[in-house]
mmCIF file of C-alpha atoms in Angstrom:
data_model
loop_
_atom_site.group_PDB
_atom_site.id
_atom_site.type_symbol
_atom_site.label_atom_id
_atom_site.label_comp_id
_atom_site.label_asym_id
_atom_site.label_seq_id
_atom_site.Cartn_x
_atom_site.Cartn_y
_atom_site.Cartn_z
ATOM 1 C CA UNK A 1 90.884 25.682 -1.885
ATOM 2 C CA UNK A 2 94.293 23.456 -2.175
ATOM 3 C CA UNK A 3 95.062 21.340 -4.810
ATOM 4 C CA UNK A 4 94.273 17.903 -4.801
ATOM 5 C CA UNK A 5 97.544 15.649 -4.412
ATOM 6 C CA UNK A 6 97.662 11.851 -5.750
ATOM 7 C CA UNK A 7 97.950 9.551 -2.754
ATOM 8 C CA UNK A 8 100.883 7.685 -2.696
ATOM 9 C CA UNK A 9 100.284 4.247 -2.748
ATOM 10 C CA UNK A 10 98.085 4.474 -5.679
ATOM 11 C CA UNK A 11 100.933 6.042 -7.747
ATOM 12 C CA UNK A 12 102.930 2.680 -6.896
ATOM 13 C CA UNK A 13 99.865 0.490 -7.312
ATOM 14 C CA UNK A 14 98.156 1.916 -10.594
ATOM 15 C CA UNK A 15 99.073 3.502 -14.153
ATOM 16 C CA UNK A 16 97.137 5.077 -16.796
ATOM 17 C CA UNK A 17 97.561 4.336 -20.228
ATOM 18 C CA UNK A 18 97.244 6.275 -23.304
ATOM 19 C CA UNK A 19 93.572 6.129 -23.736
ATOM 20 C CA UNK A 20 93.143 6.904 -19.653
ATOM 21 C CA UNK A 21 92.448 3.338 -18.348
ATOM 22 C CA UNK A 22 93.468 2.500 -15.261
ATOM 23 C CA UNK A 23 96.016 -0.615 -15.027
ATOM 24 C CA UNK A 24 96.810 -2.393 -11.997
ATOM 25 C CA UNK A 25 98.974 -5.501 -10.794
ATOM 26 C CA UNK A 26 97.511 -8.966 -10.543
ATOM 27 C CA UNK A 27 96.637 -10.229 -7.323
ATOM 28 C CA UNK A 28 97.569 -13.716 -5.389
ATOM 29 C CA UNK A 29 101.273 -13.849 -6.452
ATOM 30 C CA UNK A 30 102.908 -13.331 -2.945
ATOM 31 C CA UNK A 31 103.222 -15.911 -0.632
ATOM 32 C CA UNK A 32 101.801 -19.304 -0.037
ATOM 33 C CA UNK A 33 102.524 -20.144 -4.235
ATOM 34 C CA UNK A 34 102.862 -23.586 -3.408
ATOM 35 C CA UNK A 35 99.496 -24.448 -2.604
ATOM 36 C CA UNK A 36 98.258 -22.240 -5.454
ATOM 37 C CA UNK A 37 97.113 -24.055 -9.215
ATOM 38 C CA UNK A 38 99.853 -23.506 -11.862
ATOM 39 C CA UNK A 39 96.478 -21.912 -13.831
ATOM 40 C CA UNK A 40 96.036 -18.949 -11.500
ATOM 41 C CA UNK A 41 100.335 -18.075 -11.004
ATOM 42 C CA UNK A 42 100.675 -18.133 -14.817
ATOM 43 C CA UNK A 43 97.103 -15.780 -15.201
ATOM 44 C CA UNK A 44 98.732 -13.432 -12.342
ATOM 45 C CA UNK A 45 101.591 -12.572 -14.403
ATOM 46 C CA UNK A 46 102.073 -9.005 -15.693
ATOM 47 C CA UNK A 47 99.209 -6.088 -15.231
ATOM 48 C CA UNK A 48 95.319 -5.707 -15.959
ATOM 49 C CA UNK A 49 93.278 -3.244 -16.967
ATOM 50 C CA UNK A 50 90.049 -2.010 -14.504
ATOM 51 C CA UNK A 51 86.819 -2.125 -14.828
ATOM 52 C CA UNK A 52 85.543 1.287 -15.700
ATOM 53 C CA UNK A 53 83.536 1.615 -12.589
ATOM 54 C CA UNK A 54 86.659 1.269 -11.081
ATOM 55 C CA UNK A 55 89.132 3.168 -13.335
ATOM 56 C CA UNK A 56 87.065 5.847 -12.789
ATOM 57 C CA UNK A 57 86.697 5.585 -8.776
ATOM 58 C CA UNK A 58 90.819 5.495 -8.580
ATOM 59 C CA UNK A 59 91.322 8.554 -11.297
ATOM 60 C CA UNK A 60 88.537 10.611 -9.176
ATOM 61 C CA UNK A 61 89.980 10.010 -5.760
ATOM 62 C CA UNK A 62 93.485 8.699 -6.038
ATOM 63 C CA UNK A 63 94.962 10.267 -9.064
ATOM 64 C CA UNK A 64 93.318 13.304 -9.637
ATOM 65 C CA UNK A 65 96.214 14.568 -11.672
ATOM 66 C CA UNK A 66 96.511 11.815 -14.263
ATOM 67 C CA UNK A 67 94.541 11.770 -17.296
ATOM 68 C CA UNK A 68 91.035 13.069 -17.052
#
């Protein structure tokens, strides 16, 4: 059976850190900022870490060859 390979737009999406949680980019920063509170652009700055449920769904099916 092949390998597994990491999709490529999670490689450009997520990251894994030391400890093997899953970080990801805030959302709602693109377009439209105007209309958006200055509350929610200054809380989308910078990265997040995932829930587990979540870290774990993107390891097992997107990045099967980060950190296990």
């Amino acid at each position: 059976m092949p390998k597994m390979k990491t999709k490529s737009a999670a490689k450009k999406r997520f990251k894994l850190t030391a400890s093997g949680k899953v970080k990801a980019g805030a959302a709602n920063k693109r377009h439209c900022l105007s209309a958006k509170p200055n509350d929610m652009k200054r809380q989308a700055r910078g990265t997040f870490i995932l829930f587990k449920a979540d870290g774990e769904k993107v390891k097992q099916y997107y990045l099967p060859n980060g950190a296990k």
